[in-house]
Amino acid sequence: MLSLLPSLTRLGAGAVLTLSLAAMAVAQENRVETQVVADSPRIEVLPLTGSVSAPQTSQLSSAEAGQVSELTVEMGDTVTQGQPLLSLDTRDISLESQRARADLAQAEAERDEAQRLVSEANQLSAQNFAASERRQRESALAAAQATLEARRADYSLAQLQLERHQIRAPFDGMVTHRESNIGEWVNPGDTLLTLVDLASLRLDFSVPLSAYHRFEGSQLEVRLEGSDQWHPARTLARIPLDASSRQFLLRAAPEPPIEMLPGMAVEGRLQLNGERGPSVPRDALIRRPDGSVSVWLARQSDDTWQAFEQRVEIGSSYQGEVAVNEGLSAGDRVIVVGNERLEEGQEVSLSDD
């Protein structure tokens, strides 16, 4: 009889241990973590698609007709402002310039001689020099001065035409197209080279007009197609488009600048501030097979907390927080951890209480 006591004692201890572990498991299952719902600004993230554009692009052409005699750049070359890019044959216009310079020199000499004769007449007394002769010399000086001005204009025009036979870069940039070769005859207006300013590239997005009045305080992030990295971007302009499109053009620039080329596709996400309202962590949502969404609320009755399911209507989400349009109010305590296997009215213990 006494030999059975240790066995009974061991059996009783095992049973107690089992019951204790079961109780602890139940308590562990009923332990939840909650969060008090508060009204906060709702942020809507609007996805955008756009492209890289170059506001400063020049299709360079010649103002003069002629044969291409020199071409100093290739496609892809980077050039600086004022750098010579292409030259036309200047032999004929150079001769014209020389002749205009000679005519100018002759006109200057004739004007100087006419000026000398007038000065001579002015130095003589009225008794020794006829008034008619004086007027004749003054008229000859005026004619010589007019001829000189005409020759100066001819020479300036020849110099301008000579200068127009060479095309220079109007700004720093890259040559993206070349439509001419040495020996070809070109006419005024023919596109010879295309120059793009890569330092002033911009990002262009088409944005729905509904976002226009909500733009104040918004933030824009961008990334190039195929990249995983988002970059902040600064808004440069909001440009109205055709009213029928119901969109406006959003022009922006990444800060700091990133390496890109015109025509590249770019993605954007525009963070718009909306009205204030309740929001909950995404982990608090329970999605049912029928498409409905609910949350579990913890409500206190006397000294105990109980779980109650509440169906909600959700809106936009941002950084793990989901806006709740209907079903919750500020001050509600929503269960965010331990809400997987709850039952209506079940008692719970709050780990954050």
Coordinates of C-alpha atoms in Angstrom, one line a residue:
M1 CA 0.0 0.0 0.0
L2 CA 2.8 2.4 0.9
S3 CA 4.6 1.5 -2.2
L4 CA 1.8 3.0 -4.3
L5 CA 2.0 6.5 -2.8
P6 CA 5.0 7.7 -4.8
S7 CA 3.3 6.6 -8.0
L8 CA 0.1 8.4 -7.1
T9 CA 2.1 11.4 -6.1
R10 CA 3.9 11.4 -9.4
L11 CA 0.6 11.0 -11.3
G12 CA -1.0 13.9 -9.4
A13 CA 1.9 16.2 -10.1
G14 CA 1.8 15.3 -13.8
A15 CA -1.8 16.1 -14.0
V16 CA -1.4 19.4 -12.2
L17 CA 1.5 20.3 -14.6
T18 CA -0.7 19.4 -17.6
L19 CA -3.5 21.5 -16.4
S20 CA -1.2 24.4 -15.7
L21 CA 0.4 24.3 -19.2
A22 CA -3.1 24.1 -20.7
A23 CA -4.2 27.2 -18.7
M24 CA -1.0 29.0 -19.8
A25 CA -1.7 28.1 -23.4
V26 CA -5.2 29.4 -23.2
A27 CA -4.0 32.6 -21.6
Q28 CA -1.3 33.0 -24.2
E29 CA -3.9 32.5 -27.0
N30 CA -6.1 35.2 -25.5
R31 CA -3.3 37.7 -25.2
V32 CA -3.6 40.5 -27.8
E33 CA -2.0 43.8 -28.7
T34 CA -4.2 46.8 -29.4
Q35 CA -3.9 50.3 -30.8
V36 CA -6.2 53.3 -30.1
V37 CA -7.7 54.7 -33.3
A38 CA -7.0 58.4 -33.9
D39 CA -7.9 60.8 -36.6
S40 CA -4.9 61.6 -38.8
P41 CA -4.3 63.1 -42.2
R42 CA -5.1 60.7 -44.9
I43 CA -2.5 60.4 -47.6
E44 CA -3.4 59.1 -51.1
V45 CA -0.6 57.8 -53.3
L46 CA -1.3 58.4 -56.9
P47 CA 0.7 56.3 -59.3
L48 CA 2.0 58.2 -62.4
T49 CA 3.7 57.3 -65.6
G50 CA 5.8 59.8 -67.6
S51 CA 8.9 60.3 -69.6
V52 CA 12.2 62.2 -69.6
S53 CA 12.1 65.3 -71.8
A54 CA 14.6 68.0 -72.8
P55 CA 13.1 71.5 -72.8
Q56 CA 16.2 72.8 -74.5
T57 CA 16.5 71.0 -77.8
S58 CA 17.8 72.7 -81.0
Q59 CA 17.6 71.5 -84.6
L60 CA 20.5 73.4 -86.0
S61 CA 20.4 74.7 -89.6
S62 CA 22.2 77.1 -91.8
A63 CA 20.9 80.5 -92.8
E64 CA 23.0 80.3 -96.0
A65 CA 23.2 77.8 -98.9
G66 CA 26.4 76.1 -99.5
Q67 CA 28.5 73.0 -99.6
V68 CA 29.6 71.3 -96.3
S69 CA 33.3 71.7 -96.1
E70 CA 34.0 70.7 -92.5
L71 CA 32.2 68.7 -89.9
T72 CA 33.9 68.4 -86.5
V73 CA 31.3 66.4 -84.4
E74 CA 29.7 63.0 -84.5
M75 CA 26.5 61.7 -82.8
G76 CA 27.0 61.4 -79.1
D77 CA 29.7 64.1 -78.9
T78 CA 29.4 66.5 -76.0
V79 CA 30.0 70.1 -77.0
T80 CA 30.3 73.5 -75.2
Q81 CA 28.6 76.8 -76.0
G82 CA 30.2 78.6 -79.0
Q83 CA 32.1 75.5 -80.2
P84 CA 32.3 75.2 -84.0
L85 CA 30.3 72.2 -85.3
L86 CA 30.0 72.6 -89.0
S87 CA 31.3 74.9 -91.8
L88 CA 30.2 75.6 -95.3
D89 CA 32.6 76.4 -98.2
T90 CA 33.4 80.1 -97.8
R91 CA 35.6 80.8 -100.9
D92 CA 33.0 82.8 -102.8
I93 CA 31.7 84.7 -99.8
S94 CA 35.4 85.4 -98.8
L95 CA 35.9 87.1 -102.1
E96 CA 32.8 89.1 -101.7
S97 CA 34.0 90.2 -98.3
Q98 CA 37.4 91.3 -99.7
R99 CA 35.7 93.3 -102.5
A100 CA 33.3 94.9 -99.9
R101 CA 36.4 95.8 -97.8
A102 CA 38.1 97.4 -100.8
D103 CA 35.0 99.4 -101.7
L104 CA 34.8 100.5 -98.0
A105 CA 38.4 101.7 -98.1
Q106 CA 37.8 103.6 -101.3
A107 CA 34.7 105.3 -99.9
E108 CA 36.7 106.3 -96.8
A109 CA 39.4 107.9 -99.0
E110 CA 36.8 109.8 -101.0
R111 CA 35.1 111.0 -97.9
D112 CA 38.4 112.2 -96.4
E113 CA 39.2 114.1 -99.6
A114 CA 35.8 115.7 -99.6
Q115 CA 36.2 116.6 -95.9
R116 CA 39.6 118.2 -96.8
L117 CA 38.1 120.4 -99.5
V118 CA 35.4 121.6 -97.2
S119 CA 37.9 122.4 -94.5
E120 CA 40.0 124.3 -97.0
A121 CA 37.0 126.4 -98.1
N122 CA 36.2 127.2 -94.5
Q123 CA 39.7 128.5 -93.9
L124 CA 39.5 131.0 -96.8
S125 CA 37.8 134.3 -96.4
A126 CA 34.4 134.9 -97.9
Q127 CA 36.0 137.5 -100.3
N128 CA 38.5 135.0 -101.7
F129 CA 36.1 132.0 -102.1
A130 CA 32.8 131.9 -103.9
A131 CA 29.7 130.9 -101.9
S132 CA 28.6 128.6 -104.7
E133 CA 31.8 126.7 -104.6
R134 CA 31.6 126.3 -100.9
R135 CA 28.1 124.8 -101.2
Q136 CA 29.3 122.5 -103.9
R137 CA 32.1 121.1 -101.8
E138 CA 29.7 120.6 -98.8
S139 CA 27.3 118.7 -101.1
A140 CA 30.2 116.5 -102.3
L141 CA 31.1 115.8 -98.7
A142 CA 27.5 114.7 -97.8
A143 CA 27.4 112.4 -100.9
A144 CA 30.8 110.9 -99.9
Q145 CA 29.6 110.3 -96.3
A146 CA 26.4 108.6 -97.6
T147 CA 28.4 106.4 -99.9
L148 CA 30.7 105.5 -97.0
E149 CA 27.8 104.4 -94.9
A150 CA 26.5 102.2 -97.7
R151 CA 29.9 100.6 -98.2
R152 CA 30.1 100.0 -94.4
A153 CA 26.7 98.2 -94.6
D154 CA 27.8 96.1 -97.6
Y155 CA 31.0 95.1 -95.7
S156 CA 29.0 94.3 -92.5
L157 CA 26.6 92.2 -94.6
A158 CA 29.4 90.3 -96.2
Q159 CA 31.0 89.6 -92.8
L160 CA 27.6 88.4 -91.5
Q161 CA 27.2 86.0 -94.4
L162 CA 30.7 84.8 -93.9
E163 CA 29.9 84.2 -90.2
R164 CA 26.7 82.3 -91.1
H165 CA 28.7 79.8 -93.0
Q166 CA 29.8 78.3 -89.7
I167 CA 27.4 76.7 -87.2
R168 CA 28.3 76.9 -83.5
A169 CA 26.8 75.3 -80.5
P170 CA 24.2 77.7 -78.9
F171 CA 24.5 75.9 -75.5
D172 CA 26.3 73.1 -73.8
G173 CA 24.9 69.8 -74.8
M174 CA 25.1 66.5 -76.7
V175 CA 24.8 66.0 -80.5
T176 CA 22.0 63.4 -80.8
H177 CA 21.4 63.5 -84.6
R178 CA 23.5 64.4 -87.6
E179 CA 21.8 64.9 -90.9
S180 CA 24.7 66.1 -93.1
N181 CA 28.0 64.9 -94.5
I182 CA 31.1 66.6 -96.0
G183 CA 30.5 67.5 -99.6
E184 CA 26.7 67.7 -99.4
W185 CA 24.9 70.8 -100.6
V186 CA 22.5 72.3 -98.0
N187 CA 19.9 75.0 -98.2
P188 CA 18.6 77.4 -95.6
G189 CA 16.3 75.7 -93.1
D190 CA 17.7 72.2 -93.7
T191 CA 18.2 70.4 -90.3
L192 CA 21.9 69.6 -90.1
L193 CA 22.4 68.7 -86.4
T194 CA 20.3 68.2 -83.3
L195 CA 21.7 69.4 -80.0
V196 CA 20.1 68.5 -76.6
D197 CA 20.9 70.1 -73.3
L198 CA 21.4 67.1 -71.0
A199 CA 21.9 69.4 -68.0
S200 CA 18.3 70.6 -68.0
L201 CA 16.4 67.3 -68.5
R202 CA 12.9 67.3 -67.0
L203 CA 10.3 64.7 -66.0
D204 CA 6.8 65.1 -67.5
F205 CA 3.8 63.4 -66.1
S206 CA 0.1 63.6 -67.1
V207 CA -1.9 64.0 -63.8
P208 CA -5.8 63.9 -63.5
L209 CA -7.3 67.3 -62.9
S210 CA -8.9 66.0 -59.7
A211 CA -5.5 66.2 -58.1
Y212 CA -4.9 69.8 -59.0
H213 CA -6.7 71.5 -56.0
R214 CA -5.1 68.9 -53.6
F215 CA -1.5 69.6 -54.7
E216 CA -0.6 71.9 -51.9
G217 CA 1.8 70.1 -49.5
S218 CA 2.1 67.1 -51.8
Q219 CA 5.3 65.1 -52.3
L220 CA 6.6 63.4 -55.4
E221 CA 9.0 60.5 -55.8
V222 CA 10.3 59.1 -59.1
R223 CA 12.2 56.2 -60.4
L224 CA 13.4 55.3 -63.9
E225 CA 11.9 52.2 -65.6
G226 CA 13.7 49.1 -64.5
S227 CA 15.1 50.7 -61.3
D228 CA 14.1 49.8 -57.8
Q229 CA 15.3 53.0 -56.2
W230 CA 12.9 56.0 -55.6
H231 CA 14.2 59.5 -55.7
P232 CA 12.6 62.7 -54.4
A233 CA 11.6 65.2 -57.1
R234 CA 10.9 68.9 -57.0
T235 CA 7.9 70.3 -58.9
L236 CA 8.8 72.8 -61.5
A237 CA 5.4 73.6 -63.1
R238 CA 1.8 72.5 -63.4
I239 CA 0.7 73.2 -67.0
P240 CA -3.0 73.0 -68.0
L241 CA -3.6 70.8 -71.0
D242 CA -6.6 70.5 -73.4
A243 CA -9.7 70.6 -71.2
S244 CA -11.1 67.5 -72.9
S245 CA -8.2 65.4 -71.6
R246 CA -9.1 66.2 -68.0
Q247 CA -5.4 66.2 -67.2
F248 CA -2.6 68.6 -66.5
L249 CA 1.1 68.3 -67.2
L250 CA 3.3 68.0 -64.1
R251 CA 6.9 68.9 -64.8
A252 CA 9.5 68.0 -62.2
A253 CA 13.2 67.5 -61.7
P254 CA 14.8 64.8 -59.4
E255 CA 16.9 66.1 -56.5
P256 CA 19.7 65.4 -56.5
P257 CA 20.0 64.9 -60.3
I258 CA 20.2 61.4 -61.6
E259 CA 21.7 60.1 -64.8
M260 CA 19.0 59.9 -67.5
L261 CA 18.4 60.5 -71.2
P262 CA 15.5 62.0 -73.2
G263 CA 12.8 59.6 -74.0
M264 CA 13.4 57.3 -71.0
A265 CA 10.2 56.0 -69.3
V266 CA 9.8 57.1 -65.7
E267 CA 7.4 56.1 -62.9
G268 CA 6.1 58.5 -60.2
R269 CA 4.1 58.3 -57.0
L270 CA 2.4 61.5 -55.9
Q271 CA 1.5 61.7 -52.3
L272 CA -1.6 63.8 -51.8
N273 CA -3.0 65.1 -48.5
G274 CA -6.7 64.4 -48.0
E275 CA -9.2 64.9 -45.2
R276 CA -8.5 63.7 -41.6
G277 CA -10.1 60.5 -40.5
P278 CA -9.5 57.2 -38.7
S279 CA -6.8 54.7 -40.0
V280 CA -5.5 51.4 -38.8
P281 CA -2.4 49.3 -39.4
R282 CA -2.8 46.8 -42.2
D283 CA -2.3 43.9 -39.8
A284 CA -5.5 44.8 -38.1
L285 CA -7.6 44.0 -41.1
I286 CA -9.4 40.7 -41.5
R287 CA -10.3 40.0 -45.1
R288 CA -13.2 37.5 -45.6
P289 CA -13.7 35.2 -48.6
D290 CA -16.8 37.1 -49.6
G291 CA -14.7 40.2 -50.0
S292 CA -15.8 42.0 -46.9
V293 CA -13.2 43.5 -44.5
S294 CA -13.5 43.7 -40.7
V295 CA -11.4 44.4 -37.6
W296 CA -11.6 43.1 -34.0
L297 CA -12.2 45.7 -31.3
A298 CA -11.3 45.3 -27.7
R299 CA -14.0 46.7 -25.3
Q300 CA -13.8 46.8 -21.6
S301 CA -16.6 45.5 -19.4
D302 CA -15.9 46.0 -15.6
D303 CA -12.4 44.5 -15.2
T304 CA -12.3 42.4 -18.3
W305 CA -11.7 43.0 -22.0
Q306 CA -13.7 41.3 -24.7
A307 CA -13.2 41.0 -28.5
F308 CA -16.0 42.1 -30.9
E309 CA -15.8 42.0 -34.7
Q310 CA -16.6 45.2 -36.6
R311 CA -17.1 45.3 -40.4
V312 CA -15.4 48.3 -42.0
E313 CA -15.1 50.1 -45.4
I314 CA -11.5 50.9 -46.2
G315 CA -9.9 53.5 -48.5
S316 CA -6.4 54.3 -49.5
S317 CA -3.3 53.0 -47.8
Y318 CA 0.1 54.6 -47.1
Q319 CA 3.2 53.1 -45.4
G320 CA 1.3 50.3 -43.7
E321 CA -1.7 52.5 -42.6
V322 CA -5.1 52.0 -44.2
A323 CA -7.8 54.7 -44.1
V324 CA -11.2 53.5 -42.7
N325 CA -14.1 55.3 -44.4
E326 CA -16.9 53.7 -42.4
G327 CA -17.1 51.5 -39.2
L328 CA -14.6 53.1 -36.9
S329 CA -14.3 56.3 -34.8
A330 CA -11.5 58.0 -33.0
G331 CA -11.0 56.4 -29.6
D332 CA -11.9 52.8 -30.6
R333 CA -9.3 50.2 -29.5
V334 CA -8.5 47.9 -32.4
I335 CA -6.6 44.6 -32.1
V336 CA -3.5 44.5 -34.3
V337 CA -1.7 41.4 -32.9
G338 CA -3.5 38.1 -31.9
N339 CA -6.6 38.7 -34.0
E340 CA -6.3 35.5 -36.1
R341 CA -8.5 33.1 -34.1
L342 CA -10.9 35.2 -32.0
E343 CA -14.5 34.6 -31.3
E344 CA -17.3 37.1 -30.7
G345 CA -17.3 38.2 -27.0
Q346 CA -14.2 36.3 -26.2
E347 CA -12.3 37.5 -23.2
V348 CA -8.8 38.8 -24.0
S349 CA -5.8 40.2 -22.1
L350 CA -4.1 43.3 -23.4
S351 CA -0.3 43.2 -23.6
D352 CA -0.2 46.9 -24.1
D353 CA -2.6 47.8 -21.2

